[in-house]
XYZ file of N, CA and C in Angstrom:
444
model
N -17.798 32.888 54.065
C -18.345 32.978 52.727
C -19.606 32.113 52.651
N -20.659 32.691 52.112
C -21.897 31.939 51.985
C -21.800 30.960 50.819
N -22.721 30.020 50.794
C -22.748 29.047 49.693
C -22.980 29.736 48.353
N -23.852 30.738 48.335
C -24.118 31.452 47.086
C -22.855 32.149 46.575
N -22.098 32.761 47.469
C -20.842 33.407 47.071
C -19.845 32.373 46.567
N -19.779 31.235 47.240
C -18.868 30.178 46.820
C -19.238 29.674 45.434
N -20.537 29.505 45.183
C -20.990 29.065 43.866
C -20.605 30.078 42.791
N -20.765 31.359 43.086
C -20.412 32.402 42.122
C -18.912 32.396 41.850
N -18.115 32.284 42.910
C -16.660 32.234 42.732
C -16.237 31.001 41.939
N -16.856 29.856 42.238
C -16.525 28.631 41.518
C -16.960 28.709 40.058
N -18.057 29.419 39.794
C -18.509 29.593 38.424
C -17.486 30.415 37.643
N -16.981 31.469 38.254
C -15.957 32.293 37.596
C -14.689 31.480 37.341
N -14.310 30.675 38.333
C -13.110 29.846 38.188
C -13.292 28.815 37.074
N -14.487 28.229 36.987
C -14.753 27.240 35.934
C -14.732 27.904 34.559
N -15.226 29.133 34.479
C -15.176 29.865 33.209
C -13.736 30.094 32.781
N -12.915 30.557 33.721
C -11.512 30.843 33.416
C -10.750 29.580 33.043
N -11.100 28.465 33.701
C -10.399 27.201 33.443
C -10.939 26.492 32.201
N -12.083 26.924 31.706
C -12.681 26.272 30.535
C -13.323 24.939 30.862
N -13.700 24.747 32.116
C -14.341 23.504 32.551
C -15.842 23.611 32.284
N -16.245 23.263 31.072
C -17.632 23.465 30.640
C -18.619 22.583 31.397
N -18.233 21.374 31.740
C -19.148 20.476 32.458
C -19.477 21.032 33.840
N -18.434 21.399 34.582
C -18.635 21.953 35.934
C -19.395 23.282 35.852
N -19.046 24.098 34.888
C -19.702 25.385 34.706
C -21.203 25.210 34.455
N -21.547 24.229 33.632
C -22.960 23.973 33.336
C -23.745 23.582 34.574
N -23.156 22.735 35.403
C -23.846 22.290 36.620
C -24.005 23.457 37.597
N -22.958 24.253 37.758
C -23.034 25.390 38.673
C -24.086 26.389 38.187
N -24.167 26.579 36.876
C -25.197 27.476 36.338
C -26.597 26.923 36.610
N -26.761 25.601 36.504
C -28.058 24.990 36.832
C -28.421 25.233 38.298
N -27.448 25.081 39.175
C -27.680 25.299 40.599
C -28.056 26.756 40.852
N -27.290 27.675 40.268
C -27.588 29.099 40.450
C -28.969 29.444 39.915
N -29.347 28.850 38.793
C -30.669 29.101 38.221
C -31.767 28.602 39.155
N -31.574 27.427 39.753
C -32.566 26.879 40.682
C -32.692 27.768 41.918
N -31.570 28.275 42.407
C -31.585 29.161 43.566
C -32.310 30.455 43.219
N -31.953 31.043 42.085
C -32.574 32.300 41.660
C -34.082 32.116 41.441
N -34.472 30.980 40.856
C -35.893 30.713 40.620
C -36.664 30.677 41.931
N -36.091 30.020 42.923
C -36.769 29.943 44.222
C -36.837 31.312 44.876
N -35.767 32.105 44.736
C -35.778 33.444 45.309
C -36.857 34.317 44.654
N -36.990 34.206 43.338
C -37.985 34.994 42.623
C -39.392 34.522 42.976
N -39.582 33.200 43.001
C -40.905 32.653 43.307
C -41.390 33.057 44.694
N -40.495 32.991 45.664
C -40.879 33.251 47.049
C -40.575 34.683 47.495
N -39.935 35.466 46.634
C -39.561 36.858 46.920
C -38.769 36.978 48.218
N -37.768 36.117 48.343
C -36.898 36.136 49.523
C -35.452 35.980 49.072
N -34.538 36.255 49.971
C -33.121 36.009 49.754
C -32.793 34.711 50.498
N -32.288 33.705 49.779
C -32.035 32.408 50.407
C -30.774 32.464 51.266
N -30.867 31.873 52.453
C -29.693 31.718 53.298
C -29.047 30.360 52.993
N -27.980 30.045 53.701
C -27.259 28.792 53.418
C -28.139 27.561 53.610
N -29.004 27.568 54.616
C -29.867 26.407 54.864
C -30.820 26.191 53.699
N -31.374 27.275 53.166
C -32.292 27.162 52.028
C -31.548 26.748 50.765
N -30.319 27.236 50.598
C -29.505 26.830 49.445
C -29.189 25.339 49.545
N -28.902 24.869 50.754
C -28.665 23.435 50.963
C -29.900 22.626 50.582
N -31.073 23.131 50.915
C -32.309 22.430 50.569
C -32.459 22.336 49.050
N -32.113 23.404 48.343
C -32.162 23.389 46.874
C -31.179 22.356 46.330
N -29.977 22.334 46.898
C -28.962 21.375 46.454
C -29.403 19.934 46.714
N -30.004 19.693 47.879
C -30.481 18.343 48.204
C -31.570 17.904 47.230
N -32.455 18.820 46.897
C -33.529 18.502 45.954
C -32.945 18.167 44.581
N -31.968 18.951 44.151
C -31.338 18.685 42.854
C -30.614 17.337 42.879
N -29.959 17.029 43.991
C -29.258 15.764 44.126
C -30.233 14.597 44.059
N -31.355 14.715 44.742
C -32.371 13.657 44.721
C -32.916 13.468 43.308
N -33.158 14.566 42.601
C -33.649 14.476 41.220
C -32.639 13.736 40.343
N -31.367 14.050 40.517
C -30.325 13.407 39.706
C -30.240 11.909 40.013
N -30.350 11.554 41.289
C -30.299 10.129 41.667
C -31.484 9.366 41.080
N -32.664 9.978 41.119
C -33.842 9.346 40.512
C -33.637 9.167 39.014
N -33.057 10.175 38.373
C -32.806 10.100 36.932
C -31.831 8.982 36.600
N -30.787 8.834 37.413
C -29.801 7.772 37.173
C -30.471 6.410 37.204
N -31.314 6.181 38.218
C -31.970 4.869 38.319
C -32.907 4.645 37.130
N -33.609 5.682 36.689
C -34.501 5.533 35.535
C -33.714 5.295 34.248
N -32.626 6.023 34.066
C -31.814 5.835 32.859
C -31.185 4.447 32.826
N -30.708 3.979 33.990
C -30.116 2.639 34.036
C -31.171 1.583 33.740
N -32.378 1.780 34.251
C -33.468 0.843 33.984
C -33.843 0.805 32.513
N -33.658 1.935 31.829
C -33.996 2.011 30.406
C -32.804 1.653 29.517
N -31.664 1.319 30.137
C -30.489 0.937 29.357
C -29.764 2.120 28.733
N -29.938 3.317 29.271
C -29.285 4.514 28.739
C -28.114 4.908 29.638
N -27.055 4.140 29.568
C -25.889 4.373 30.409
C -25.231 5.718 30.094
N -25.317 6.165 28.830
C -24.724 7.450 28.458
C -25.365 8.605 29.230
N -26.685 8.591 29.350
C -27.385 9.639 30.089
C -27.169 9.502 31.593
N -27.091 8.261 32.067
C -26.837 8.023 33.495
C -25.460 8.573 33.886
N -24.479 8.441 33.001
C -23.127 8.940 33.280
C -23.134 10.466 33.416
N -23.908 11.137 32.580
C -24.011 12.600 32.670
C -24.605 12.995 34.018
N -25.661 12.297 34.435
C -26.297 12.599 35.722
C -25.333 12.336 36.881
N -24.547 11.262 36.792
C -23.572 10.956 37.849
C -22.523 12.063 37.951
N -22.106 12.601 36.808
C -21.135 13.700 36.814
C -21.734 14.931 37.489
N -23.013 15.199 37.238
C -23.686 16.326 37.887
C -23.801 16.087 39.390
N -24.083 14.841 39.777
C -24.171 14.486 41.200
C -22.844 14.789 41.892
N -21.730 14.433 41.241
C -20.408 14.645 41.831
C -20.151 16.129 42.084
N -20.552 16.981 41.158
C -20.348 18.427 41.332
C -21.241 18.958 42.443
N -22.495 18.556 42.452
C -23.435 19.051 43.472
C -22.982 18.624 44.865
N -22.470 17.395 44.989
C -22.056 16.894 46.306
C -20.894 17.678 46.891
N -20.106 18.349 46.053
C -18.987 19.126 46.592
C -19.470 20.302 47.435
N -20.723 20.717 47.258
C -21.264 21.848 48.009
C -22.068 21.417 49.226
N -22.280 20.127 49.386
C -23.025 19.614 50.542
C -22.062 19.229 51.648
N -22.499 19.327 52.909
C -21.639 18.888 54.006
C -21.390 17.380 53.921
N -20.352 16.935 54.610
C -20.035 15.507 54.622
C -21.226 14.720 55.162
N -21.480 13.573 54.555
C -22.618 12.738 54.958
C -22.273 11.938 56.220
N -23.249 11.822 57.090
C -23.090 11.032 58.313
C -23.233 9.554 57.985
N -22.515 8.712 58.730
C -22.693 7.276 58.535
C -23.869 6.802 59.396
N -24.231 5.539 59.229
C -25.428 5.013 59.897
C -25.321 5.093 61.421
N -24.138 4.853 61.968
C -23.968 4.907 63.424
C -24.219 6.324 63.944
N -23.749 7.327 63.222
C -23.964 8.711 63.643
C -25.447 9.086 63.547
N -26.109 8.582 62.502
C -27.542 8.848 62.351
C -28.315 8.205 63.504
N -27.963 6.957 63.840
C -28.631 6.272 64.954
C -28.407 7.007 66.272
N -27.212 7.561 66.469
C -26.938 8.333 67.679
C -27.816 9.581 67.730
N -27.981 10.246 66.581
C -28.835 11.439 66.521
C -30.292 11.066 66.796
N -30.716 9.903 66.282
C -32.083 9.436 66.528
C -32.282 9.157 68.019
N -31.305 8.510 68.640
C -31.397 8.226 70.082
C -31.487 9.525 70.894
N -30.692 10.531 70.515
C -30.744 11.826 71.198
C -32.115 12.465 71.034
N -32.664 12.384 69.811
C -33.975 12.987 69.548
C -35.078 12.254 70.316
N -34.954 10.940 70.432
C -35.934 10.169 71.202
C -35.872 10.585 72.671
N -34.663 10.761 73.197
C -34.511 11.184 74.587
C -35.082 12.589 74.792
N -34.897 13.450 73.815
C -35.390 14.829 73.914
C -36.906 14.906 73.840
N -37.487 14.161 72.882
C -38.934 14.270 72.642
C -39.759 13.297 73.465
N -39.127 12.247 73.954
C -39.863 11.230 74.700
C -40.678 10.322 73.784
N -40.334 10.275 72.506
C -41.058 9.434 71.547
C -40.849 7.970 71.896
N -41.956 7.197 71.803
C -41.840 5.787 72.158
C -42.625 4.875 71.239
N -43.527 5.437 70.439
C -44.381 4.613 69.589
C -44.331 5.131 68.150
N -44.706 4.284 67.186
C -44.720 4.735 65.790
C -45.573 5.984 65.565
N -46.546 6.231 66.416
C -47.390 7.426 66.285
C -46.592 8.709 66.545
N -45.443 8.588 67.205
C -44.605 9.742 67.530
C -43.597 10.068 66.420
N -43.683 9.372 65.310
C -42.684 9.549 64.245
C -42.641 10.988 63.727
N -43.788 11.621 63.553
C -43.823 12.995 63.050
C -43.101 13.959 63.967
N -43.330 13.786 65.260
C -42.668 14.637 66.250
C -41.159 14.438 66.181
N -40.747 13.190 66.060
C -39.327 12.854 66.013
C -38.670 13.389 64.738
N -39.335 13.217 63.610
C -38.781 13.695 62.333
C -38.716 15.221 62.315
N -39.645 15.869 63.013
C -39.617 17.327 63.103
C -38.366 17.835 63.792
N -37.847 17.055 64.735
C -36.614 17.413 65.429
C -35.400 17.030 64.579
N -35.462 15.868 63.941
C -34.307 15.352 63.200
C -34.045 16.084 61.882
N -35.100 16.456 61.185
C -34.922 17.035 59.855
C -34.030 18.274 59.875
N -34.294 19.274 60.729
C -33.388 20.427 60.729
C -31.986 20.083 61.245
N -31.905 19.128 62.159
C -30.605 18.770 62.733
C -29.710 18.046 61.727
N -30.322 17.241 60.864
C -29.537 16.429 59.930
C -29.580 16.954 58.498
N -30.149 18.123 58.284
C -30.300 18.666 56.929
C -28.953 18.726 56.216
N -28.915 18.122 55.046
C -27.709 18.133 54.231
C -26.662 17.121 54.645
N -26.834 16.505 55.807
C -25.834 15.583 56.308
C -26.251 14.127 56.195
N -27.523 13.888 55.902
C -28.004 12.514 55.834
C -29.170 12.433 54.858
N -29.298 11.275 54.228
C -30.434 11.009 53.353
C -31.660 10.828 54.243
N -32.646 11.712 54.079
C -33.807 11.682 54.967
C -34.638 10.409 54.782
N -34.547 9.785 53.621
C -35.217 8.500 53.421
C -34.644 7.439 54.343
N -33.312 7.420 54.456
C -32.645 6.482 55.356
C -32.984 6.816 56.805
N -32.991 8.090 57.143
C -33.326 8.508 58.508
C -34.731 8.037 58.859
N -35.672 8.243 57.948
C -37.054 7.824 58.179
C -37.143 6.314 58.409
N -36.415 5.550 57.596
C -36.421 4.091 57.741
C -35.850 3.684 59.115
N -34.758 4.317 59.517
C -34.153 3.980 60.801
C -35.048 4.386 61.970
N -35.741 5.510 61.845
C -36.680 5.936 62.888
C -37.806 4.921 63.032
N -38.351 4.475 61.900
C -39.425 3.473 61.947
C -38.954 2.224 62.658
N -37.712 1.781 62.345
C -37.182 0.573 62.990
C -37.035 0.790 64.496
N -36.535 1.934 64.889
C -36.333 2.222 66.313
C -37.670 2.250 67.070
N -38.670 2.922 66.473
C -39.952 3.060 67.158
C -40.781 1.780 67.147
N -40.527 0.927 66.136
C -41.277 -0.325 66.031
C -40.790 -1.356 67.053
N -39.527 -1.272 67.379
C -39.124 -2.312 68.295
C -37.761 -2.117 68.797
């Protein structure tokens, strides 16, 4: 079952169960997917749907930090609830040790040795770790590895 089919099935289940919060988030996700499909005139595969989900997750995390900074805990709580629903559709996140192992493998594959090779290294890591790791953390760990 594709992610899009799973989202549709979960939307129907949320409607039947009367879970309005979950239903709202799933509808937002479906709308974002449909918007991208219309804009680019393509049918999204699971990898592209994951990219949409990651973008939505990042937006929600940014919103939480801004709301907390402004003292709006009520709005931050809503965003956290949306984050929880979106994360159910993402693969399990890798821990730092697994990310470092993937970086070491990519360094061995590409022969990267200096900070100037970061782009080449990230080009290999991004598709390999898509949906499984925060790319900001991956970038930071790559910089540390290449720096010393």
